[in-house]
Short mmCIF file of C-alpha atoms in Angstrom, two decimals:
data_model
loop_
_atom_site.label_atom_id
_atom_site.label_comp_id
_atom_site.label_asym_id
_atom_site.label_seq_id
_atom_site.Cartn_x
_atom_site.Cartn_y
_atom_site.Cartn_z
CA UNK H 1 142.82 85.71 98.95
CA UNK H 2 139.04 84.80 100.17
CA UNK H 3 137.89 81.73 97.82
CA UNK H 4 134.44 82.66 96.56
CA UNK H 5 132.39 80.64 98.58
CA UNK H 6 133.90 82.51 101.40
CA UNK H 7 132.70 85.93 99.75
CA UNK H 8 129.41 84.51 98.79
CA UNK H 9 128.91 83.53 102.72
CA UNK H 10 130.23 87.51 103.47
CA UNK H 11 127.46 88.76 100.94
CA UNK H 12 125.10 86.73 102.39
CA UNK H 13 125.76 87.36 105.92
CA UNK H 14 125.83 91.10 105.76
CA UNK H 15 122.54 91.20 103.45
CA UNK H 16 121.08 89.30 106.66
CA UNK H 17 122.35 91.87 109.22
CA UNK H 18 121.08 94.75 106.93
CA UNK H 19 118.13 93.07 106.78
CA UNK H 20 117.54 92.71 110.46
CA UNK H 21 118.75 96.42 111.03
CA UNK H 22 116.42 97.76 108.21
CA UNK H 23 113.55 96.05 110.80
CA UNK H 24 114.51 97.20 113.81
CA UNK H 25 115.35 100.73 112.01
CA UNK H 26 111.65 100.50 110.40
CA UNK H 27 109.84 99.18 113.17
CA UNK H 28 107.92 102.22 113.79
CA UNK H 29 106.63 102.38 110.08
CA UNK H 30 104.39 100.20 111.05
CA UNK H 31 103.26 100.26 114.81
CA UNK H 32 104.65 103.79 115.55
CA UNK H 33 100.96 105.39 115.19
CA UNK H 34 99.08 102.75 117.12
CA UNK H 35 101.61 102.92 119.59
CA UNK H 36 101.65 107.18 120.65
CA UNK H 37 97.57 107.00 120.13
CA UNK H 38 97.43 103.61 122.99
CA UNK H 39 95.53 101.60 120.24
CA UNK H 40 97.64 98.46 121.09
CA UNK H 41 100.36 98.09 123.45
CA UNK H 42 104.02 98.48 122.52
CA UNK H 43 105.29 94.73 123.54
CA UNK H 44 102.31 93.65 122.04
CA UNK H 45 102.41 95.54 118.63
CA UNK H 46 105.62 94.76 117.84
CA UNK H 47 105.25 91.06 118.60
CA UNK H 48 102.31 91.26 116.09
CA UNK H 49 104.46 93.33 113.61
CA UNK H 50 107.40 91.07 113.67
CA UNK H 51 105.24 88.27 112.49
CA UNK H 52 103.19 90.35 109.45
CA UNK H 53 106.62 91.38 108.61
CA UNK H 54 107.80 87.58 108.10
CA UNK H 55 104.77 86.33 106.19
CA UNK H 56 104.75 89.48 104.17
CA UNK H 57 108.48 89.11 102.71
CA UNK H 58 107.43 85.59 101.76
CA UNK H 59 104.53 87.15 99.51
CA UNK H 60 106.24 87.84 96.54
CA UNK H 61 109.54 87.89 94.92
CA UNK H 62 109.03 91.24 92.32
CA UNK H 63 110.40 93.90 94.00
CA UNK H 64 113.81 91.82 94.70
CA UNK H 65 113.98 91.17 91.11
CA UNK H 66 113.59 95.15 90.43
CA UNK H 67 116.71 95.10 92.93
CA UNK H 68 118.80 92.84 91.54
CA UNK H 69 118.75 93.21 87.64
CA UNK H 70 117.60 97.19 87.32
CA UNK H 71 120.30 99.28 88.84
CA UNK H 72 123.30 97.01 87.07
CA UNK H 73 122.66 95.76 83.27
CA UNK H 74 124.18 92.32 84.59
CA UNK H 75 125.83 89.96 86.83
CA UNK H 76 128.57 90.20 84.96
CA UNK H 77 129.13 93.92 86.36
CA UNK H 78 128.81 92.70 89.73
CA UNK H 79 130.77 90.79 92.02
CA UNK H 80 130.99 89.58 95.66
CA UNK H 81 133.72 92.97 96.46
CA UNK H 82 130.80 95.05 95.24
CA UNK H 83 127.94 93.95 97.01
CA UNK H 84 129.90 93.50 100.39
CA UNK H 85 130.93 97.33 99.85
CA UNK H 86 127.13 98.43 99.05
CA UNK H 87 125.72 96.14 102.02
CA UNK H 88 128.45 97.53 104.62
CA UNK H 89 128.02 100.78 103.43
CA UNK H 90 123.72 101.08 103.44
CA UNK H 91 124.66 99.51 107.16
CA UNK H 92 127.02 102.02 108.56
CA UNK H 93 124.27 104.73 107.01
CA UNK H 94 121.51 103.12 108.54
CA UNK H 95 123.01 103.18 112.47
CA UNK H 96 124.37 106.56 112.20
CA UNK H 97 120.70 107.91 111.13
CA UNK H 98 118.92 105.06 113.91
CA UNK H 99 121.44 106.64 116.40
CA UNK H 100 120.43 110.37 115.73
CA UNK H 101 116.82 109.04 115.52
CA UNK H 102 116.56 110.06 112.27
CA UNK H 103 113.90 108.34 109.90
CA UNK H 104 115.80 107.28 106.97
CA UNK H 105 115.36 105.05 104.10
CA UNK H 106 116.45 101.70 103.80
CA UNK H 107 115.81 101.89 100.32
CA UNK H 108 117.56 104.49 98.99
CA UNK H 109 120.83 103.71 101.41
CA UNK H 110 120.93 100.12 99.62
CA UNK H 111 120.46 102.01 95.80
CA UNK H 112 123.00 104.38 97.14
CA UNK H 113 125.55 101.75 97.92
CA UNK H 114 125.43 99.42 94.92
CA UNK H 115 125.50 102.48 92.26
CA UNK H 116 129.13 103.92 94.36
CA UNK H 117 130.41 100.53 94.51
CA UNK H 118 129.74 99.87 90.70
CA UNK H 119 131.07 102.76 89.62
CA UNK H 120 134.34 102.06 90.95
CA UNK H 121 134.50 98.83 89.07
CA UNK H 122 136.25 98.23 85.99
CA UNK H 123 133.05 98.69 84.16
CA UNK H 124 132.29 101.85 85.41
CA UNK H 125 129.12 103.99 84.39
CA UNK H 126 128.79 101.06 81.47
CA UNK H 127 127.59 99.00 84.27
CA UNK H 128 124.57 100.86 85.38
CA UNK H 129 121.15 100.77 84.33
CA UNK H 130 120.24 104.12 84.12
CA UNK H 131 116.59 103.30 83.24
CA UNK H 132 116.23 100.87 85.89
CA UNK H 133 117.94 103.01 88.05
CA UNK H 134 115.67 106.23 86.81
CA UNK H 135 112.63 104.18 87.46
CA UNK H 136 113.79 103.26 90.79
CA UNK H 137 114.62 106.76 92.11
CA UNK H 138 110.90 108.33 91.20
CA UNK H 139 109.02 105.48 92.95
CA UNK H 140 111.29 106.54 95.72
CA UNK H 141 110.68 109.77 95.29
CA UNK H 142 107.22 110.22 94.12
CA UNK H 143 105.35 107.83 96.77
CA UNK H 144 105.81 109.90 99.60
CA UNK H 145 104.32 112.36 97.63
CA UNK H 146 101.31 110.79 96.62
CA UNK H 147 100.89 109.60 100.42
CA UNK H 148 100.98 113.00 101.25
CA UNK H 149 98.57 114.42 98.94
CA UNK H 150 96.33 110.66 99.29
CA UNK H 151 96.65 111.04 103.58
CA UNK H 152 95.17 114.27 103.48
CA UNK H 153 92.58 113.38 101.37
CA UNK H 154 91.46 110.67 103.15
CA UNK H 155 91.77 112.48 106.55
CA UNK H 156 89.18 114.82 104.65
CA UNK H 157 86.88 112.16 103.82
CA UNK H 158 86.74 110.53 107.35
CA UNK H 159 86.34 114.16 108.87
CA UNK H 160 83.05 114.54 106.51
CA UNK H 161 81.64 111.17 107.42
CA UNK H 162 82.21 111.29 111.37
CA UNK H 163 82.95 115.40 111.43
CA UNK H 164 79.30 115.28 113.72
CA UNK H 165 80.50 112.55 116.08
CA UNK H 166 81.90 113.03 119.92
CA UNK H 167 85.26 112.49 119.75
CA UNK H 168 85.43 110.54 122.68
CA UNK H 169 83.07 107.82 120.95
CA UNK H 170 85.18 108.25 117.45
CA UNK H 171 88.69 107.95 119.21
CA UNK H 172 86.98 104.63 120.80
CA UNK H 173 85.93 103.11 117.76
CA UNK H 174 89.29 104.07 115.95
CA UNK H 175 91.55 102.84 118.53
CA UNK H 176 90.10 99.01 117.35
CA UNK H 177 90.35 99.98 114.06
CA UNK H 178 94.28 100.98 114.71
CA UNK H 179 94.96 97.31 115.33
CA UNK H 180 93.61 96.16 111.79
CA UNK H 181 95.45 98.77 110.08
CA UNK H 182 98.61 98.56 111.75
CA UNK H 183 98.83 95.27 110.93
CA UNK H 184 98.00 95.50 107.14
CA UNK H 185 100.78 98.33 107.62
CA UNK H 186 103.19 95.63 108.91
CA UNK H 187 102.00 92.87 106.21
CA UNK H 188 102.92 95.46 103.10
CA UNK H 189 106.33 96.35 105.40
CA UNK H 190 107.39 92.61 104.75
CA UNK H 191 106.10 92.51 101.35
CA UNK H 192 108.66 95.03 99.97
CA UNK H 193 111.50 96.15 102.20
CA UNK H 194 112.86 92.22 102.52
CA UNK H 195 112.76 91.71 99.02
CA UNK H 196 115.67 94.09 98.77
CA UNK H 197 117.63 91.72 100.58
CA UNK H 198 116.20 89.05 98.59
CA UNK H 199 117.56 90.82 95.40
CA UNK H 200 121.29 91.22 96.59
CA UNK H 201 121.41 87.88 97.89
CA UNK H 202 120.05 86.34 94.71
CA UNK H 203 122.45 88.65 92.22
CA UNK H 204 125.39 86.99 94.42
CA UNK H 205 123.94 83.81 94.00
CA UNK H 206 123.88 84.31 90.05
CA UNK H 207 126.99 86.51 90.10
CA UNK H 208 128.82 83.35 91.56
CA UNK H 209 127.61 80.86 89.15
CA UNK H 210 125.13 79.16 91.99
CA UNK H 211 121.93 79.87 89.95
CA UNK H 212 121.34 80.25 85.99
CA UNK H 213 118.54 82.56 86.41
CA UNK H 214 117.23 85.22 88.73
CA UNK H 215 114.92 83.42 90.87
CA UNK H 216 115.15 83.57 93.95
CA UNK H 217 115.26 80.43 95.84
CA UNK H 218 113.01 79.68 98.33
CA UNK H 219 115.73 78.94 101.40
CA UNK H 220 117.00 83.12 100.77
CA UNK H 221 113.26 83.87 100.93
CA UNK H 222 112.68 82.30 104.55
CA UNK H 223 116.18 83.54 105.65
CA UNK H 224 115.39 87.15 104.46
CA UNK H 225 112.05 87.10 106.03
CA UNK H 226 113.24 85.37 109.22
CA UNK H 227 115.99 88.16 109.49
CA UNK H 228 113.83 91.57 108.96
CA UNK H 229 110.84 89.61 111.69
CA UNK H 230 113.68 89.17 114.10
CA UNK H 231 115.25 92.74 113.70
CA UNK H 232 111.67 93.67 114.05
CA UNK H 233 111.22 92.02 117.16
CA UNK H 234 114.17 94.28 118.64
CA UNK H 235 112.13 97.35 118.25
CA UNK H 236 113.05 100.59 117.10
CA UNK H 237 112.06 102.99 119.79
CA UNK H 238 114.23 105.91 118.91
CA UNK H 239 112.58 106.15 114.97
CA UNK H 240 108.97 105.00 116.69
CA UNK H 241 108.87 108.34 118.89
CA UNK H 242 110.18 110.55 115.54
CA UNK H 243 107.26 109.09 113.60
CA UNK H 244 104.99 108.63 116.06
CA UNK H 245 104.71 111.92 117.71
CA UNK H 246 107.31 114.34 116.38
CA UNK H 247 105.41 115.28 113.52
CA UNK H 248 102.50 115.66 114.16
CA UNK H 249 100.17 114.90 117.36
CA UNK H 250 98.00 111.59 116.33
CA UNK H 251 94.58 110.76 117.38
CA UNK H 252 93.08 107.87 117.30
CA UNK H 253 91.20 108.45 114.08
CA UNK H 254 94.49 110.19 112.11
CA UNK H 255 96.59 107.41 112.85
CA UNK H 256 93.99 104.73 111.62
CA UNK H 257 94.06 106.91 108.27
CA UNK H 258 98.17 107.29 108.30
CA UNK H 259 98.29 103.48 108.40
CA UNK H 260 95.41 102.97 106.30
CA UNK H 261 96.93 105.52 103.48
CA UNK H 262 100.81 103.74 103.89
CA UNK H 263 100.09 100.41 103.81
CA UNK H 264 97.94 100.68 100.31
CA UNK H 265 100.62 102.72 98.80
CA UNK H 266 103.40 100.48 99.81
CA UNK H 267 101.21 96.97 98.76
CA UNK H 268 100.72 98.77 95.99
CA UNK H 269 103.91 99.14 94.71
CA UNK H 270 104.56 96.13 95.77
CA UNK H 271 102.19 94.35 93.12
CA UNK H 272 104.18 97.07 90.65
CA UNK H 273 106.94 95.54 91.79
CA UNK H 274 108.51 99.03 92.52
CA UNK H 275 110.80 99.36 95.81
CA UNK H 276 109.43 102.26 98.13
CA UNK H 277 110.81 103.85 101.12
CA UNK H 278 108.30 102.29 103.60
CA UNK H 279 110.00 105.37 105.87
CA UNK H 280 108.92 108.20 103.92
CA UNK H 281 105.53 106.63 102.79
CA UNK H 282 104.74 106.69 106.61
CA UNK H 283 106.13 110.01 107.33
CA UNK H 284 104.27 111.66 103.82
CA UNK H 285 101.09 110.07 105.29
CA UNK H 286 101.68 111.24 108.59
CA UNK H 287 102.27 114.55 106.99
CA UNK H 288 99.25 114.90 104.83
CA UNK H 289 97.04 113.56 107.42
CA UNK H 290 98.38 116.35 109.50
CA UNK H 291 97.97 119.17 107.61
CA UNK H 292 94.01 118.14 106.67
CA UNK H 293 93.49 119.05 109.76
CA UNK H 294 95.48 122.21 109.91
CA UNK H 295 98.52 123.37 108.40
CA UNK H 296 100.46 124.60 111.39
CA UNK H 297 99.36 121.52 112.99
CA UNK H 298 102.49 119.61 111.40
CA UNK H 299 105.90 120.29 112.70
CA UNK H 300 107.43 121.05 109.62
CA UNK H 301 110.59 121.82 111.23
CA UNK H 302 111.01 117.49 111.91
CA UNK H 303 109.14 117.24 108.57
CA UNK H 304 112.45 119.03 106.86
CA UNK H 305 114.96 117.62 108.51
CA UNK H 306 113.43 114.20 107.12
CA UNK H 307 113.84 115.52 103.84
CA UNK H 308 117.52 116.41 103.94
CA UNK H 309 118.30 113.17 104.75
CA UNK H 310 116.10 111.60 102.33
CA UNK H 311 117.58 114.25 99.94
CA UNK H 312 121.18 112.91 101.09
CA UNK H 313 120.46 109.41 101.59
CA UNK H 314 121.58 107.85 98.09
CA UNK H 315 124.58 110.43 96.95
CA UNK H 316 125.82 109.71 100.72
CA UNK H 317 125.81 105.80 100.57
CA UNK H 318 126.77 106.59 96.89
CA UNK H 319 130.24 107.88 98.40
CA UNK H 320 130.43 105.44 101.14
CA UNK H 321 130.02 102.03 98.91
CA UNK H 322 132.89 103.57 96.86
CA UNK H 323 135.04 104.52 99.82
CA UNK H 324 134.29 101.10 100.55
CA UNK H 325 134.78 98.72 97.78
CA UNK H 326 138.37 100.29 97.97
CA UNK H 327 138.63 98.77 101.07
CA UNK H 328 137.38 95.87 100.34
CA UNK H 329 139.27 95.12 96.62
CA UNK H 330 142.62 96.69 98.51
CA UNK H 331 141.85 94.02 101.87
CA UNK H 332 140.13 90.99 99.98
#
C-alpha cells in the first residue's frame, strides 16, 4: 500500500501533466485567430502565448479556490484515490478529443472527473456540493453564450464604425491590432484555466494534512503556471486549425473582435472567480462574430459537433473518474 506522501506526489504529478495537456490542448484559444488571418507568425505567437499564459496563472488564486471547495462540501470527502481518478480521467478525455481535433473543455472534463470519482466514495452524493457544483455548470454553460450574443454585437459595432473603409487598409490596421488582442487573449487563458490545477493540487495538499487552510501556496502557483506555459509552448495545431478556420473564415478585423470579445469574458470571470471553458468562450465568439456578418457564413455543421461534445464532456468524464477510482482503490 502507497504511503501518502507517495499519493500526494501521484496527485501532484498528474495535476501537472493535465495541466500541461490542457495548454497544449488550448493553445489555439488564444493564437488560433491571429494565426489563420497572418497577424503574427505561428512560432512566434505561441512563444508569446506561452509566456502570457505563465504570468497570467500567477494573477490570482479565486477561481482555484471555486475548484477546490465548491464541487465537494470538504476535504474530508476527498482523498488522494479520488483526485488521481478525476485527474487521469479529465486526461484520457482530453487526448482522445486533441486526437480527433475536437475542441473540448478542459473545464468541464476536470468537473466531470471529480463529481464520478466522489460519488463512488463512501460518502456518496452527501459529498457533493450541489450549489457549488450548480453554480459551476451555468458559468460553463452560459459564457459561451453570452460570447456569442457579445461577439456579434461587437462585430456589429466595428462594421458601423469602419463599414466605409477599404478593406485592404482595415485588414492592415487590424492585423497589428491582432497581436494586442491575442495576447490579452493569452493573459486571461493563464488567469483561469491553471487555477484549476491550482485547486486540485491545493485540496490534496489540505486533504493530506499539509496545509490548515485553502490557500494555495505560492511554490503550486509557479509549478502550475510553469506547467500550462510549457504545454503551451508544444502547440496545439490540430485544435488551432478547428478554431481557427473551421468555423468560420476570419479576417483580419473578425478575429481582432473574437479575441477582443473572449479574452474580456474569460478575465471577467476570472475577477468572479467563476471557472469558464476558455474553449467554448473562443468558439461562441468565433461564432457570433460569424454570423454578424452573415448567418450561413458560419459552418454550423463544426459549430454542432462542438456542442455534442461540450454537451458530453462532464457526464463522460463523470463515468470515466468512476470507472477509474475503481481502479485505483482496487490497485492502490
Amino acid at each position: 500500500m502507497p504511503n501518502l506522501q507517495l499519493l500526494i506526489f501521484l496527485v501532484i504529478l498528474l495535476a501537472l501533466i493535465f495541466d500541461f495537456i490542457n495548454g497544449f490542448h488550448d493553445t489555439a484559444n488564444a493564437i488560433a485567430t491571429s494565426v489563420s488571418t497572418r497577424a503574427i507568425h505561428p512560432q512566434h505567437a505561441i512563444i508569446m502565448a506561452a509566456v502570457l499564459n505563465f504570468f497570467g496563472a500567477m494573477y490570482s488564486t479565486g477561481v482555484a479556490k471555486t475548484i477546490g471547495s465548491d464541487i465537494v462540501k470538504s476535504a474530508s470527502h476527498v482523498d488522494e484515490h479520488v483526485l488521481i481518478a478525476a485527474l487521469f480521467g479529465s486526461i484520457v478525455w482530453n487526448v482522445i478529443t486533441w486526437k480527433f481535433s475536437m475542441p473540448s473543455s478542459s473545464s468541464h472534463a476536470l468537473v466531470g472527473g471529480v463529481i464520478g470519482a466522489v460519488l463512488m466514495t463512501s460518502s456518496g452524493v452527501d459529498g457533493l456540493n450541489f450549489t457549488g457544483i450548480e453554480k459551476i455548470v451555468l458559468s460553463l454553460i452560459l459564457s459561451p453564450l453570452v460570447g456569442m450574443v457579445s461577439g456579434c454585437i461587437i462585430m456589429l459595432l466595428l462594421f458601423r464604425v469602419f463599414g466605409h473603409s477599404r478593406p485592404t487598409s482595415i485588414n492592415g490596421k487590424f492585423k497589428k491590432m491582432q497581436i494586442l488582442s491575442a495576447a490579452t487573449m493569452a493573459f486571461s487563458h493563464g488567469s483561469n484555466d491553471a487555477q484549476k490545477s491550482m485547486g486540485i493540487i491545493t485540496l490534496a495538499l489540505l486533504a493530506g494534512g499539509y496545509i490548515d487552510a485553502f490557500e494555495v501556496p505560492t511554490y503550486v502557483k509557479i509549478l502550475a503556471a510553469t506547467a500550462m506555459a510549457c504545454g503551451t509552448a508544444v502547440g496545439g495545431w490540430r485544435i488551432i486549425k478547428t478554431i481557427g478556420g473551421k468555423i468560420f473564415k476570419l479576417q483580419p478585423i473578425s478575429g481582432f473582435s473574437a479575441d477582443l470579445n473572449s479574452s474580456i469574458i474569460i478575465f471577467g470571470a476570472t475577477l468572479l472567480h467563476l471557472p469558464v471553458s476558455t474553449t467554448h468562450v473562443v468558439s461562441g465568439s468565433i461564432m457570433g462574430v460569424g454570423a454578424a456578418k452573415r448567418i450561413n457564413a458560419v459552418r454550423w455543421g463544426v459549430a454542432q459537433q462542438m456542442v455534442i461534445a461540450w454537451v458530453l464532456t462532464i457526464p463522460c468524464t463523470a463515468v470515466m473518474g468512476a470507472i477509474t477510482y475503481k481502479i485505483v482503490t482496487f490497485f492502490i
